[in-house]
Coordinates of C-alpha atoms in Angstrom, one line a residue:
X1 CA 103.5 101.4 101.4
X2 CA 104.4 105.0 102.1
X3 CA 102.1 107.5 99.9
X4 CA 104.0 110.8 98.7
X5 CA 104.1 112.9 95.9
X6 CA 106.7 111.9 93.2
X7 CA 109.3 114.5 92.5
X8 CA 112.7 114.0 90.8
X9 CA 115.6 113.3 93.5
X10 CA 118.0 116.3 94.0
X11 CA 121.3 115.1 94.1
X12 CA 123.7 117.8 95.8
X13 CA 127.1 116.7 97.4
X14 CA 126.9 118.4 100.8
X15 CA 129.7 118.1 103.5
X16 CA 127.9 117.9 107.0
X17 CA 128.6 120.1 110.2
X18 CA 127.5 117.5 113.0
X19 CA 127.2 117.2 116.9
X20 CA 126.8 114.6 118.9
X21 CA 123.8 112.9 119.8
X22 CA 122.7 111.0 122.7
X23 CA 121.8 107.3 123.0
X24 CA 123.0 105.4 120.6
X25 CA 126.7 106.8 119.3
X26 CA 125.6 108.7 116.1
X27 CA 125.9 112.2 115.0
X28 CA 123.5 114.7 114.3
X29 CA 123.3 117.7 111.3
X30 CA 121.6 120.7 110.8
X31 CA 118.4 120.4 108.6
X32 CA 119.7 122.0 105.4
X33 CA 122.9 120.6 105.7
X34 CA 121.1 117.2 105.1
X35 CA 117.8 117.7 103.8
X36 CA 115.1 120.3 101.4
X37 CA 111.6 120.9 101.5
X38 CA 109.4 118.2 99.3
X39 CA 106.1 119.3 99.3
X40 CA 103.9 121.3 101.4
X41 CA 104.7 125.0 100.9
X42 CA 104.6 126.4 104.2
X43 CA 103.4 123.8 105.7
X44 CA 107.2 122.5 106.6
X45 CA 108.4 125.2 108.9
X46 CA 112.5 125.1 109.9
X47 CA 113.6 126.2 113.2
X48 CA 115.6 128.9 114.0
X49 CA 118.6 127.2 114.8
X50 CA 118.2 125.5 111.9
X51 CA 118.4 121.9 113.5
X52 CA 115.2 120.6 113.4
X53 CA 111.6 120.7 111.0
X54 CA 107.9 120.8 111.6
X55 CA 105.8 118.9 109.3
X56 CA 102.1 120.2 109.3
X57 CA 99.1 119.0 108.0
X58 CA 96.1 120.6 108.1
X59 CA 92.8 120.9 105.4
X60 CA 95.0 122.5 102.6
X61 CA 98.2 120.1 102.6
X62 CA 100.2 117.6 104.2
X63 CA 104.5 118.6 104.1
X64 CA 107.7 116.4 103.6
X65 CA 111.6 116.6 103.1
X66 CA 113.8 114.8 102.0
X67 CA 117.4 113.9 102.1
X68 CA 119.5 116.3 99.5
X69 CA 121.2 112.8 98.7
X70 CA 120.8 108.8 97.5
X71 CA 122.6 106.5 99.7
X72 CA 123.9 102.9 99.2
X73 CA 122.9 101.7 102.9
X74 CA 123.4 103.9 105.7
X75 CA 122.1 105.1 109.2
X76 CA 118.8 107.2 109.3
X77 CA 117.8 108.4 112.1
X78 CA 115.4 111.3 113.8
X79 CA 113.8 112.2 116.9
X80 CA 109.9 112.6 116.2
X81 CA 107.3 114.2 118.5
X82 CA 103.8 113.2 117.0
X83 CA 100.4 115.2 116.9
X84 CA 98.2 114.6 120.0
X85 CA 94.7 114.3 120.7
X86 CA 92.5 113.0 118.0
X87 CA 94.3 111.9 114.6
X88 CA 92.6 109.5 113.1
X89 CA 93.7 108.7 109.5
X90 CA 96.8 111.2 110.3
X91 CA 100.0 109.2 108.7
X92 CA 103.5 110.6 110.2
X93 CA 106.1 108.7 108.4
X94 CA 110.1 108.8 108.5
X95 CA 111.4 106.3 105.5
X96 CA 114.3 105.5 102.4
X97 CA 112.9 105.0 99.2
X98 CA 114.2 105.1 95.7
X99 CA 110.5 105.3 93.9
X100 CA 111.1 108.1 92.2
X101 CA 113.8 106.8 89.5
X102 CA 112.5 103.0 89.8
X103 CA 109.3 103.4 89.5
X104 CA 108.5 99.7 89.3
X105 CA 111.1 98.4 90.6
X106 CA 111.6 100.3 93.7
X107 CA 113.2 99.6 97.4
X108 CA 111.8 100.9 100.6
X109 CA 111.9 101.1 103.9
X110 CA 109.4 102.4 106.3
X111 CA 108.6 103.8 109.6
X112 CA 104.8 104.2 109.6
X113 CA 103.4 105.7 112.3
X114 CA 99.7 105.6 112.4
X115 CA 96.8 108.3 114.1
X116 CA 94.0 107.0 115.9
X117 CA 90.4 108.5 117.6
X118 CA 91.1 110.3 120.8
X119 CA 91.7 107.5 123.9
X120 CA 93.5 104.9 121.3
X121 CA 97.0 104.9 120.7
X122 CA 99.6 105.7 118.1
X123 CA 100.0 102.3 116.1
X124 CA 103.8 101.8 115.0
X125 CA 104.7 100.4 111.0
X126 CA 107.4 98.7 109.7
X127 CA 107.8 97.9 106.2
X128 CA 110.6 96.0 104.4
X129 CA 110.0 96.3 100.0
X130 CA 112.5 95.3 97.9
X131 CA 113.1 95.3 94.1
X132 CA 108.8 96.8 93.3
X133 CA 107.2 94.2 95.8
X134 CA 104.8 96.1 96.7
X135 CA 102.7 93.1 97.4
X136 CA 105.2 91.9 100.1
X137 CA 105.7 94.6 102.6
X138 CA 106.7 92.0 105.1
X139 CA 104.7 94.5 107.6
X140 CA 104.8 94.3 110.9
X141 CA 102.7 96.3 113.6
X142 CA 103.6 97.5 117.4
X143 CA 101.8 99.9 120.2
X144 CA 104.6 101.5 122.3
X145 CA 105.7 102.1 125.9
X146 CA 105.4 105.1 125.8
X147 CA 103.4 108.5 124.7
X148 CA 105.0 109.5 121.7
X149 CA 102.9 112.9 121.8
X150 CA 104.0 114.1 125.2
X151 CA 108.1 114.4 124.3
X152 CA 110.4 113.3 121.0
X153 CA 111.8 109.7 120.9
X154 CA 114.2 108.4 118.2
X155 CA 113.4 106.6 115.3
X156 CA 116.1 104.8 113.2
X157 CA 116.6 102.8 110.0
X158 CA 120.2 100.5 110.1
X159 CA 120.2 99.5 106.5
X160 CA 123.4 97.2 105.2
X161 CA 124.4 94.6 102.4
X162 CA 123.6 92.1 105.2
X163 CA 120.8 93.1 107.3
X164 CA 118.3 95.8 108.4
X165 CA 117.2 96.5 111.8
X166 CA 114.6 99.2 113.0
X167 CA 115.5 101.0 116.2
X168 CA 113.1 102.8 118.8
X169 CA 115.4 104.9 120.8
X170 CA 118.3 102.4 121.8
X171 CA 116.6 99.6 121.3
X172 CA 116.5 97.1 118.2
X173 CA 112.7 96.2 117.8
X174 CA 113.1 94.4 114.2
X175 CA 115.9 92.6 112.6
X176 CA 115.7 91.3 108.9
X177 CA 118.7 89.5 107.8
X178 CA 119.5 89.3 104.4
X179 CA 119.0 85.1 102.4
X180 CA 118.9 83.9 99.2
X181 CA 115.1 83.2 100.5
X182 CA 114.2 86.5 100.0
X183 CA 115.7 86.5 96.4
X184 CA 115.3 90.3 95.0
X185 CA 112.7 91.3 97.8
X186 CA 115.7 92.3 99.6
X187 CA 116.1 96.6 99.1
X188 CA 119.9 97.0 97.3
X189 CA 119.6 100.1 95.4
X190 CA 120.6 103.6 96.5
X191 CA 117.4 105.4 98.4
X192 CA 116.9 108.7 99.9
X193 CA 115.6 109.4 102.7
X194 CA 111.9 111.3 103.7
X195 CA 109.7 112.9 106.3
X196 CA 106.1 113.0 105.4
X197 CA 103.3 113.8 107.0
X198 CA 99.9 113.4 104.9
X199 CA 96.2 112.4 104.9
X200 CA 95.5 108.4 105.4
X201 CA 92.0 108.6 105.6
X202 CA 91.3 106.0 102.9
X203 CA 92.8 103.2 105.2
X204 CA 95.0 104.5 108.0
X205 CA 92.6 104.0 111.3
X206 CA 89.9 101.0 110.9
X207 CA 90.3 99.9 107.4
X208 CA 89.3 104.3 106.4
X209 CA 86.4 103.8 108.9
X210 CA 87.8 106.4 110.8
X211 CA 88.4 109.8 108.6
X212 CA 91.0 113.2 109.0
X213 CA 88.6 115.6 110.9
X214 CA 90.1 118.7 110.2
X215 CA 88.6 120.3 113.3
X216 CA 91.3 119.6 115.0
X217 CA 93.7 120.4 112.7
X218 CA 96.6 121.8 112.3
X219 CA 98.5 118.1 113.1
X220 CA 101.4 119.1 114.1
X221 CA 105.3 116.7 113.9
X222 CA 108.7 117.7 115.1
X223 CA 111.6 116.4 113.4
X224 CA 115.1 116.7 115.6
X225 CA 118.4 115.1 115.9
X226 CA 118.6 114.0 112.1
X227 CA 121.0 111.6 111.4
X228 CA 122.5 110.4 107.6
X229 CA 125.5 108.5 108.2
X230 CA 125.7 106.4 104.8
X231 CA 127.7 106.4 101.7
X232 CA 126.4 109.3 99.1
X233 CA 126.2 108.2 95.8
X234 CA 125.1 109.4 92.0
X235 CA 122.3 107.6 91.0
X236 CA 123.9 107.8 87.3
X237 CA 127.2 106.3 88.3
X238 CA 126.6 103.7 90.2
X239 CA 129.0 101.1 89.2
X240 CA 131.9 103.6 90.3
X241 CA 129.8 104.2 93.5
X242 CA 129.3 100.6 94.8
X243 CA 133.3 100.5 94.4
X244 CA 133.7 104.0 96.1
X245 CA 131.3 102.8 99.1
X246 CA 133.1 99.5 99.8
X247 CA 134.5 100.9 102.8
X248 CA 132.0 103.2 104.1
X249 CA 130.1 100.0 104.0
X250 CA 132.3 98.3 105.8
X251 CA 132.2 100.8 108.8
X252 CA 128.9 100.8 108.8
X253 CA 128.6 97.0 109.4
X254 CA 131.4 97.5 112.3
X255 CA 129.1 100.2 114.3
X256 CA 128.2 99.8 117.5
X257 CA 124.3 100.3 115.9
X258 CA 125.3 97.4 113.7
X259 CA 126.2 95.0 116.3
X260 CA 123.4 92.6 117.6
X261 CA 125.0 92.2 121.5
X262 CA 123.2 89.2 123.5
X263 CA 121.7 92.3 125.8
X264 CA 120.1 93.9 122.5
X265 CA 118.7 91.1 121.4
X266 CA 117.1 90.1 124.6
X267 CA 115.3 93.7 124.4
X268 CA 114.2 93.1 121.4
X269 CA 112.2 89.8 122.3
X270 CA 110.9 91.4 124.9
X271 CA 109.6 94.7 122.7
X272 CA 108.3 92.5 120.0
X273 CA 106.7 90.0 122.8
X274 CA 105.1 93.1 124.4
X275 CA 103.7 95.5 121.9
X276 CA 104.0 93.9 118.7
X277 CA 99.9 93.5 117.1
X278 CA 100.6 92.3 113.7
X279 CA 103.2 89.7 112.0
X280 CA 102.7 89.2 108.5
X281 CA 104.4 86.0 108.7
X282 CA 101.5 85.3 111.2
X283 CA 98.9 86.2 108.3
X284 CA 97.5 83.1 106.7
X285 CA 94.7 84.9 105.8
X286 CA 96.6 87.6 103.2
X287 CA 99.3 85.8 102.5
X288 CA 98.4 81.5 102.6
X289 CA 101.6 80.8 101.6
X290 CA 104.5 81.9 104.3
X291 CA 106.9 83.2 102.8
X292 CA 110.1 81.4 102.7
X293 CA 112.1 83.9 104.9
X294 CA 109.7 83.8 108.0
X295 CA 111.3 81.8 110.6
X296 CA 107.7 80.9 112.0
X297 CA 108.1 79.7 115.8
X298 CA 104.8 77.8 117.1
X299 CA 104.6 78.8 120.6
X300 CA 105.2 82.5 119.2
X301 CA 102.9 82.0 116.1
X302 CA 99.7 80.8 118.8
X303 CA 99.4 84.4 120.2
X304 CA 98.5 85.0 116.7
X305 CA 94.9 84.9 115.2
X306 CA 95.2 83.3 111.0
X307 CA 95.2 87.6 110.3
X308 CA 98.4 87.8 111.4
X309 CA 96.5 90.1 114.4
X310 CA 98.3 89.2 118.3
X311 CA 95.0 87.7 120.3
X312 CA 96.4 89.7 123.5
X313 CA 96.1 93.2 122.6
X314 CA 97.6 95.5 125.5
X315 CA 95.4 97.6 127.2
X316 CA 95.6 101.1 125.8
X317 CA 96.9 104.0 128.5
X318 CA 94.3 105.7 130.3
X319 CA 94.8 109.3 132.0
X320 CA 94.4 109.7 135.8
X321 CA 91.4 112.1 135.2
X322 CA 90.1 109.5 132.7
X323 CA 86.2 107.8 134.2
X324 CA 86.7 103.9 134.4
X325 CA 83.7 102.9 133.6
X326 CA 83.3 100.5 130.5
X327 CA 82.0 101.9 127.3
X328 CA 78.2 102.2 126.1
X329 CA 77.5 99.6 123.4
X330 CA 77.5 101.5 120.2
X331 CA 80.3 103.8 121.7
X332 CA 82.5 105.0 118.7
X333 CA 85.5 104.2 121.0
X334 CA 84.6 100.6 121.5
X335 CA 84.5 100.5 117.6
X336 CA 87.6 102.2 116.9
X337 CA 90.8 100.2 115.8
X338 CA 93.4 99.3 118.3

């Protein structure tokens, strides 16, 4: 689950100034037209245009924003550049929650995206919580095709009454479709949306075996191209909002981000047959009983150890100038998680 301070959700009706964006048809807003600083003092620098954000963390502070409003279901979407060299225990993370006014009972959704020692890759999160089950995540884990440190790619969150999907650029690489299997698990309350970047060091890269080493700090994120296309609500009133959003929702579900085309799904099967490491309907081992909503396939479940970890990891990008020679035993790298 995504760590960040708690602060009570500012809720300011904003009418947004927007361009177009490439890729997918969606429409981009100026950082302050959308967003405000969360935490992190001047660690979160704005640009001069006023378009995009730099989240910063370095031995002081990590930063954050968030959106200015809640949203019942919407598009979220931003084009993230990610610190380079070694980040170990460095947790970048682009996410709707609603955990500051249900504290128990909250919904999120998550982009994780997880730092590593210098040679390993960027690891890739997904989270699905609904209704405080935090003990659910329904987490799933991917490496990517490319280097999300040399130039910005686009992360985005479709959320509706009916389904979610996680995009990477234009394509779909996660689709969770709403059942009566997942009962209350499912997110349905109005959530805001966040940039954080922050210190994982207690888990993040090998189970916390790998620490933050602020030598090569500052760990630097850009946030561009944000996106909120969603239906703005008051937290307070939201009986008179669900009827308000009806149609907003409606659009959404008519989007061309919304509709699953035979060519999109095909990308996604091969994405998640490619570069997805973890399935926690895979994991026997956490969780013995499957839960009800995995639609467990057995020629996809055998690439799977009883961890819910793939048994064909990729082999991780090496640079031209990089020796290839196999590592010393006792090498940190040959220790450090993939």
């Amino acid at each position: 689950m995504t760590a960040a301070p708690s602060i009570a959700t500012a809720v300011v009706m904003l009418s947004c100034i927007v361009t177009a964006a490439v890729a997918l048809n969606v429409t981009t807003l100026p950082f302050d037209e959308g967003f405000c600083h969360l935490f992190g003092d001047d660690n979160l620098v704005r640009s001069p245009d006023g378009r995009s954000a730099r989240l910063i963390l370095n031995r002081y502070s990590g930063s954050g924003f968030i959106s200015n409003d809640l949203y019942d279901h919407g598009f979220f979407s931003a084009s993230i550049k990610l610190p380079s060299d070694y980040t170990a225990g460095v947790v970048v993370a682009f996410y709707t929650s609603n955990g500051d006014i249900f504290e128990k009972t909250h919904d999120e959704l998550d982009f994780e995206f997880l730092g590593n020692t210098r040679g390993r890759e960027w690891r890739i999160q997904t989270n699905v919580y609904g209704n405080g089950s935090t003990s659910r995540g329904r987490e799933e884990r991917y490496l990517l095709p490319f280097d999300p440190t040399v130039e910005a790619h686009r992360y985005s969150i479709l959320w509706t009454s009916d389904f979610i999907i996680f995009y990477i650029d234009d394509t779909p690489i996660r689709e969770v479709v709403r059942s009566d299997a997942m009962g209350g698990d499912y997110p349905s309350k109005p959530m805001s949306v966040y940039a954080t970047i922050w210190d994982g060091s207690t888990w993040a890269t090998g189970n916390g075996k790998y620490k933050v080493n602020y030598k090569y700090a500052p760990f630097v994120s850009d946030f561009s191209d944000l996106v909120l296309r969603g239906c703005r609500v008051d937290p307070i009133q939201q009986p008179d909002s669900a009827r308000r959003c009806a149609e907003a929702n409606e659009d959404l579900l008519t989007a061309d981000f919304a509709v699953m085309t035979p060519k999109k799904r095909a990308a996604m099967r091969r994405f998640r047959e490619r570069y997805m490491t973890y399935a926690f309907c895979y994991d026997t081992n956490r969780y013995p009983l499957t839960f009800p909503d995995c639609d467990v396939i057995p020629s996809e479940q055998s690439r799977f150890f009883e961890w819910g970890e793939t048994k064909y990891p990729r082999e991780r990008r090496r640079s031209r100038r990089q020796i290839r020679k196999p590592p010393r035993a006792g090498d940190p790298k040959r220790e450090a998680d993939v």
